[in-house]
CSV table of C-alpha atoms and ligand atoms in Angstrom, one decimal:
chain,number,residue,atom,x,y,z
H,7,MET,CA,0.0,0.0,0.0
H,8,SER,CA,1.3,3.4,-0.9
H,9,ARG,CA,1.3,6.1,1.8
H,10,LEU,CA,1.3,8.9,-0.8
H,11,GLN,CA,-0.2,11.9,0.8
H,12,ALA,CA,1.1,14.9,-1.1
H,13,LEU,CA,2.3,16.0,-4.5
H,14,LEU,CA,5.1,18.6,-4.6
H,15,TRP,CA,5.1,20.4,-7.9
H,16,ASP,CA,8.0,22.0,-9.6
H,17,VAL,CA,7.0,24.9,-11.9
H,18,ASP,CA,9.3,25.8,-14.7
H,19,GLY,CA,9.6,22.8,-17.1
H,20,THR,CA,7.2,20.7,-15.1
H,21,LEU,CA,3.9,22.6,-14.9
H,22,ALA,CA,4.7,24.4,-18.2
H,23,GLU,CA,7.4,24.8,-20.8
H,24,THR,CA,8.2,28.3,-19.6
H,25,GLU,CA,12.0,28.7,-20.2
H,26,ARG,CA,12.7,29.2,-23.9
H,27,ASP,CA,9.7,31.3,-24.9
H,28,GLY,CA,9.0,32.8,-21.5
H,29,HIS,CA,11.9,33.5,-19.1
H,30,ARG,CA,14.5,33.7,-21.9
H,31,VAL,CA,12.5,36.2,-23.9
H,32,ALA,CA,11.9,38.3,-20.8
H,33,PHE,CA,15.6,38.4,-19.9
H,34,ASN,CA,16.4,39.6,-23.5
H,35,HIS,CA,13.7,42.2,-23.2
H,36,ALA,CA,15.3,43.4,-19.9
H,37,PHE,CA,18.7,43.7,-21.6
H,38,GLU,CA,17.2,45.7,-24.4
H,39,THR,CA,15.3,48.1,-22.1
H,40,MET,CA,18.6,48.9,-20.4
H,41,GLY,CA,20.4,49.6,-23.6
H,42,LEU,CA,22.6,46.5,-23.2
H,43,PRO,CA,23.7,44.6,-26.4
H,44,TRP,CA,23.5,41.2,-24.5
H,45,ARG,CA,21.1,38.6,-25.8
H,46,TRP,CA,20.7,34.9,-24.9
H,47,ASP,CA,19.9,32.6,-27.7
H,48,ALA,CA,18.1,29.3,-27.0
H,49,ALA,CA,21.4,27.3,-26.9
H,50,ARG,CA,23.2,29.8,-24.5
H,51,TYR,CA,20.1,29.9,-22.3
H,52,GLY,CA,20.2,26.1,-22.1
H,53,GLU,CA,23.8,26.3,-20.7
H,54,LEU,CA,22.7,29.0,-18.3
H,55,LEU,CA,19.9,26.8,-16.9
H,56,ALA,CA,22.6,25.0,-15.0
H,57,VAL,CA,22.4,28.0,-12.7
H,58,THR,CA,19.1,28.0,-10.8
H,59,GLY,CA,17.4,31.4,-10.1
H,60,GLY,CA,17.2,34.3,-12.5
H,61,ARG,CA,19.3,36.8,-10.6
H,62,GLU,CA,21.9,34.2,-10.0
H,63,ARG,CA,21.8,33.3,-13.8
H,64,LEU,CA,22.5,37.0,-14.6
H,65,MET,CA,25.4,37.1,-12.2
H,66,ALA,CA,26.9,33.9,-13.7
H,67,ASP,CA,26.6,35.3,-17.3
H,68,MET,CA,28.1,38.6,-16.3
H,69,ALA,CA,31.1,36.8,-14.8
H,70,THR,CA,31.9,35.7,-18.4
H,71,ARG,CA,31.5,39.2,-20.0
H,72,ALA,CA,34.3,41.7,-20.4
H,73,ASP,CA,31.7,44.5,-20.8
H,74,ALA,CA,29.9,43.8,-17.5
H,75,PRO,CA,30.6,46.2,-14.5
H,76,ALA,CA,33.8,45.3,-12.8
H,77,ALA,CA,32.8,46.3,-9.2
H,78,PRO,CA,30.9,43.6,-7.4
H,79,GLY,CA,28.4,46.1,-5.9
H,80,GLU,CA,27.6,47.6,-9.4
H,81,ARG,CA,27.3,44.1,-10.9
H,82,GLU,CA,24.8,43.1,-8.2
H,83,ALA,CA,22.8,46.3,-8.6
H,84,LEU,CA,22.6,45.7,-12.4
H,85,ALA,CA,21.5,42.1,-11.9
H,86,ARG,CA,18.8,43.2,-9.4
H,87,GLU,CA,17.5,45.9,-11.8
H,88,LEU,CA,17.6,43.5,-14.8
H,89,HIS,CA,15.8,40.9,-12.8
H,90,ARG,CA,13.1,43.3,-11.7
H,91,ARG,CA,12.5,44.3,-15.4
H,92,LYS,CA,12.6,40.7,-16.4
H,93,THR,CA,10.0,39.7,-13.9
H,94,ALA,CA,7.6,42.4,-15.0
H,95,CYS,CA,8.1,41.3,-18.6
H,96,TYR,CA,7.7,37.6,-17.9
H,97,THR,CA,4.5,38.0,-15.9
H,98,ALA,CA,3.0,40.2,-18.6
H,99,LEU,CA,4.0,37.7,-21.2
H,100,VAL,CA,2.6,34.7,-19.3
H,101,ARG,CA,-0.7,36.6,-18.9
H,102,GLU,CA,-0.9,37.7,-22.6
H,103,ALA,CA,0.4,34.6,-24.3
H,104,LYS,CA,-1.2,32.2,-21.8
H,105,LEU,CA,1.7,29.8,-21.9
H,106,PRO,CA,-0.1,26.5,-21.7
H,107,LEU,CA,0.3,24.0,-18.9
H,108,ARG,CA,1.9,20.8,-20.0
H,109,PRO,CA,-0.7,18.2,-21.0
H,110,GLY,CA,-1.9,16.0,-18.2
H,111,VAL,CA,-0.9,18.5,-15.5
H,112,ALA,CA,-4.3,20.1,-14.9
H,113,ALA,CA,-6.0,16.7,-14.8
H,114,LEU,CA,-3.6,15.3,-12.2
H,115,ILE,CA,-3.9,18.5,-10.1
H,116,ALA,CA,-7.7,18.1,-10.3
H,117,GLU,CA,-7.6,14.4,-9.5
H,118,ALA,CA,-5.4,15.0,-6.4
H,119,HIS,CA,-7.6,17.8,-5.2
H,120,ALA,CA,-10.7,15.6,-5.6
H,121,GLN,CA,-9.1,12.8,-3.6
H,122,GLY,CA,-7.8,14.9,-0.8
H,123,VAL,CA,-4.2,14.4,-1.7
H,124,ARG,CA,-2.4,17.5,-0.6
H,125,GLN,CA,-0.4,19.6,-3.0
H,126,ALA,CA,2.4,22.1,-2.8
H,127,ILE,CA,4.4,24.3,-5.1
H,128,THR,CA,8.2,23.8,-4.7
H,129,THR,CA,10.0,26.1,-7.0
H,130,THR,CA,13.1,28.4,-7.3
H,131,THR,CA,11.2,30.8,-9.5
H,132,SER,CA,9.8,34.1,-8.1
H,133,ARG,CA,6.4,34.2,-6.5
H,134,ALA,CA,5.1,36.8,-9.0
H,135,ASN,CA,5.9,34.3,-11.8
H,136,VAL,CA,4.0,31.5,-10.2
H,137,ASP,CA,1.1,33.8,-9.5
H,138,ALA,CA,0.9,34.9,-13.1
H,139,LEU,CA,1.1,31.3,-14.5
H,140,LEU,CA,-1.3,29.7,-12.1
H,141,GLY,CA,-3.7,32.7,-12.1
H,142,VAL,CA,-4.0,32.4,-15.9
H,143,HIS,CA,-4.9,28.7,-15.7
H,144,PHE,CA,-6.8,28.3,-12.4
H,145,GLY,CA,-8.1,31.8,-11.9
H,146,PRO,CA,-7.5,34.3,-9.0
H,147,ARG,CA,-8.3,31.7,-6.4
H,148,TRP,CA,-5.6,29.3,-7.6
H,149,ARG,CA,-3.9,29.2,-4.2
H,150,GLU,CA,-6.8,27.3,-2.7
H,151,ARG,CA,-5.6,24.2,-4.7
H,152,PHE,CA,-2.3,24.2,-2.8
H,153,ASP,CA,-1.6,23.7,0.9
H,154,SER,CA,1.9,25.1,0.7
H,155,ILE,CA,3.6,27.4,-1.8
H,156,VAL,CA,7.3,27.8,-1.5
H,157,CYS,CA,9.1,30.0,-4.1
H,158,GLY,CA,12.5,31.5,-4.6
H,159,GLU,CA,12.1,34.3,-2.1
H,160,ASP,CA,11.1,31.9,0.7
H,161,VAL,CA,14.5,30.1,0.9
H,162,GLN,CA,18.0,31.0,1.8
H,163,ARG,CA,19.4,28.5,-0.8
H,164,LYS,CA,17.7,27.6,-4.0
H,165,LYS,CA,17.7,24.1,-5.7
H,166,PRO,CA,19.7,21.9,-5.8
H,167,ASP,CA,19.6,22.7,-2.1
H,168,PRO,CA,16.8,20.7,-0.4
H,169,GLU,CA,15.5,23.7,1.6
H,170,VAL,CA,12.5,24.3,-0.6
H,171,PHE,CA,11.3,20.7,-0.1
H,172,ARG,CA,12.0,20.7,3.7
H,173,LEU,CA,10.0,23.9,4.1
H,174,ALA,CA,7.1,22.6,2.1
H,175,LEU,CA,7.0,19.3,4.1
H,176,ARG,CA,7.2,21.2,7.4
H,177,THR,CA,4.2,23.3,6.4
H,178,LEU,CA,2.3,20.1,5.4
H,179,GLY,CA,3.3,18.3,8.5
H,180,LEU,CA,4.6,15.3,6.5
H,181,GLY,CA,7.7,13.3,6.2
H,182,PRO,CA,9.6,13.0,2.9
H,183,LEU,CA,8.4,9.5,2.2
H,184,ASP,CA,4.7,10.7,2.4
H,185,ALA,CA,5.2,12.7,-0.8
H,186,VAL,CA,6.2,12.6,-4.4
H,187,ALA,CA,8.1,15.5,-6.1
H,188,LEU,CA,7.4,16.1,-9.7
H,189,GLU,CA,10.5,17.6,-11.4
H,190,ASP,CA,12.1,18.0,-14.8
H,191,SER,CA,15.7,19.1,-14.2
H,192,PRO,CA,18.9,17.7,-12.6
H,193,GLY,CA,18.9,20.5,-10.0
H,194,GLY,CA,15.3,19.7,-9.1
H,195,VAL,CA,16.0,16.0,-8.8
H,196,ALA,CA,19.1,16.6,-6.7
H,197,ALA,CA,17.2,18.9,-4.4
H,198,ALA,CA,14.4,16.4,-3.9
H,199,ARG,CA,16.8,13.5,-3.4
H,200,ALA,CA,18.8,15.5,-0.8
H,201,ALA,CA,15.5,16.0,1.1
H,202,GLU,CA,14.8,12.3,0.7
H,203,VAL,CA,11.6,12.9,-1.3
H,204,PRO,CA,10.9,10.3,-4.0
H,205,VAL,CA,10.9,12.0,-7.4
H,206,VAL,CA,9.0,11.4,-10.6
H,207,VAL,CA,10.6,13.1,-13.6
H,208,THR,CA,8.6,14.4,-16.6
H,209,LEU,CA,11.3,15.2,-19.2
H,210,SER,CA,11.2,18.8,-20.5
H,211,ALA,CA,12.5,20.5,-23.7
H,212,TYR,CA,15.8,21.7,-22.1
H,213,PHE,CA,16.5,18.5,-20.1
H,214,ALA,CA,15.3,15.8,-22.5
H,215,ASP,CA,18.8,14.2,-22.6
H,216,ALA,CA,19.9,15.0,-19.1
H,217,THR,CA,21.3,12.4,-16.7
H,218,LEU,CA,18.8,12.2,-13.9
H,219,GLU,CA,19.7,9.8,-11.2
H,220,GLY,CA,17.7,8.5,-8.3
H,221,ALA,CA,14.1,9.1,-9.7
H,222,ILE,CA,11.4,6.5,-8.9
H,223,ALA,CA,10.1,7.0,-12.5
H,224,ILE,CA,11.1,8.9,-15.6
H,225,GLY,CA,8.9,9.5,-18.6
H,226,PRO,CA,7.9,11.9,-21.4
H,227,GLY,CA,5.1,13.7,-19.6
H,228,LEU,CA,1.9,13.2,-17.6
H,229,HIS,CA,-0.2,13.1,-20.8
H,230,THR,CA,0.8,9.6,-21.7
H,231,ARG,CA,1.3,6.2,-20.0
H,232,ALA,CA,3.7,5.1,-22.7
H,233,GLY,CA,7.4,5.5,-22.6
H,234,TRP,CA,7.8,5.4,-18.8
H,235,ARG,CA,10.5,3.6,-16.8
H,236,PRO,CA,9.4,1.6,-14.9
H,237,ALA,CA,6.5,0.8,-17.3
H,238,LEU,CA,3.1,1.5,-15.9
H,239,PRO,CA,1.1,-1.4,-14.7
H,240,GLY,CA,-1.7,-2.4,-17.0
H,241,SER,CA,-0.5,-0.4,-20.0
H,242,HIS,CA,-0.2,-3.5,-22.3
H,243,ALA,CA,-1.4,-2.1,-25.5
H,244,GLN,CA,0.8,0.7,-26.9
H,245,ALA,CA,-2.2,2.4,-28.5
H,246,ASP,CA,-4.1,2.6,-25.2
H,247,ALA,CA,-1.0,3.8,-23.3
H,248,ASP,CA,-0.5,6.6,-25.8
H,249,ASP,CA,-4.0,7.9,-25.2
H,250,GLU,CA,-4.2,7.6,-21.4
H,251,ARG,CA,-2.7,10.0,-19.0
H,252,VAL,CA,-0.7,9.3,-15.8
H,253,THR,CA,-3.1,9.0,-12.9
H,254,LEU,CA,-2.7,9.3,-9.1
H,255,ASP,CA,-2.9,5.5,-8.9
H,256,ASP,CA,0.1,5.3,-11.2
H,257,LEU,CA,2.0,7.6,-8.9
H,258,ARG,CA,0.9,5.4,-6.0
H,259,ALA,CA,2.2,2.3,-7.8
H,260,TRP,CA,5.6,3.8,-8.4
H,261,HIS,CA,5.6,5.2,-4.8
H,262,SER,CA,4.9,1.8,-3.3
H,263,GLN,CA,7.5,0.1,-5.4
H,264,MET,CA,10.2,2.6,-4.8
H,265,ASP,CA,12.4,0.3,-2.7
H,266,LEU,CA,12.3,-2.3,-5.4
H,267,VAL,CA,13.2,-0.2,-8.4
H,268,SER,CA,16.7,0.6,-9.3
H,269,GLN,CA,17.9,4.1,-10.1
H,270,PHE,CA,17.4,5.4,-13.6
H,271,GLY,CA,20.3,7.2,-15.3
M,315,XBP,C1,13.6,27.2,-12.7
M,315,XBP,C2,14.5,28.4,-12.5
M,315,XBP,C3,14.0,29.7,-12.4
M,315,XBP,C4,13.6,30.4,-13.7
M,315,XBP,C5,13.7,31.9,-13.6
M,315,XBP,O1,12.9,27.0,-11.4
M,315,XBP,O2,15.7,28.2,-12.4
M,315,XBP,O3,15.0,30.5,-11.9
M,315,XBP,O4,14.4,30.0,-14.8
M,315,XBP,O5,12.9,32.4,-12.6
M,315,XBP,P1,11.9,25.7,-11.2
M,315,XBP,P2,13.4,33.7,-11.7
M,315,XBP,O6,12.1,24.7,-12.2
M,315,XBP,O7,12.3,25.2,-9.8
M,315,XBP,O8,10.5,26.2,-11.1
M,315,XBP,O9,13.9,34.7,-12.7
M,315,XBP,O10,12.1,34.3,-11.1
M,315,XBP,O11,14.4,33.3,-10.7
M,316,MG,MG1,11.9,22.8,-13.4
């Protein structure tokens, strides 16, 4: 029997494909509004995703640029201002473009809600970004669906540090083995593992080929029961598996088998 009592949702890459056409575009807009010639193309942005957190990402990029301010204080002030502008642009973009949730996400959130399984947001992204994305898809009362919302501002150390998961679990009053984290990136998986939370990985555009060790299951997304390791119970016919989404019972099955399955690299 699975003791699964909570789902801990990552945001960027897991709830929605926000990076290339959302965050990246907003960073470039911020550079432009400050008269800077810097631009991040899709490939460079992929490299920079190794750094979690937008302000931290700006600092890491500036460390590679000869034309960035030399004084640490000035560099930090520039990163803060760029990030402020980037957040304003990103939230507007999310609201206007209505970046879609990944298929299968809304159905699983609704199913968990209906069954009384608790849910949390566990992300390194800023609170304003989460508010914009979830507000677009679930309306102004979106917070009612979640029992804990932990964002970048709420922690001292962002993923891959486990703090975000520890904080969410404390609020929920649960132990790590009572929950499953849904993640897409190496940093997210590392953070969950460091908090001893079992992780299910839904591969995203930027991390499709990443090495993700220690997950209890890895697959292409919540919209399909095909292509998962370990294979989902009962998904014998490929055609059926393609059409069916991952359900709470599937998560329970992986969760209850977690000691039996090996790690997936
Ligand atoms: C992904 C991130 C975030 C965003 C940018 O977070 O690393 O930093 O790329 O957001 P997760 P901010 O997958 O944990 O949701 O600019 O607001 O930091
Ligand atoms: Mg992510």
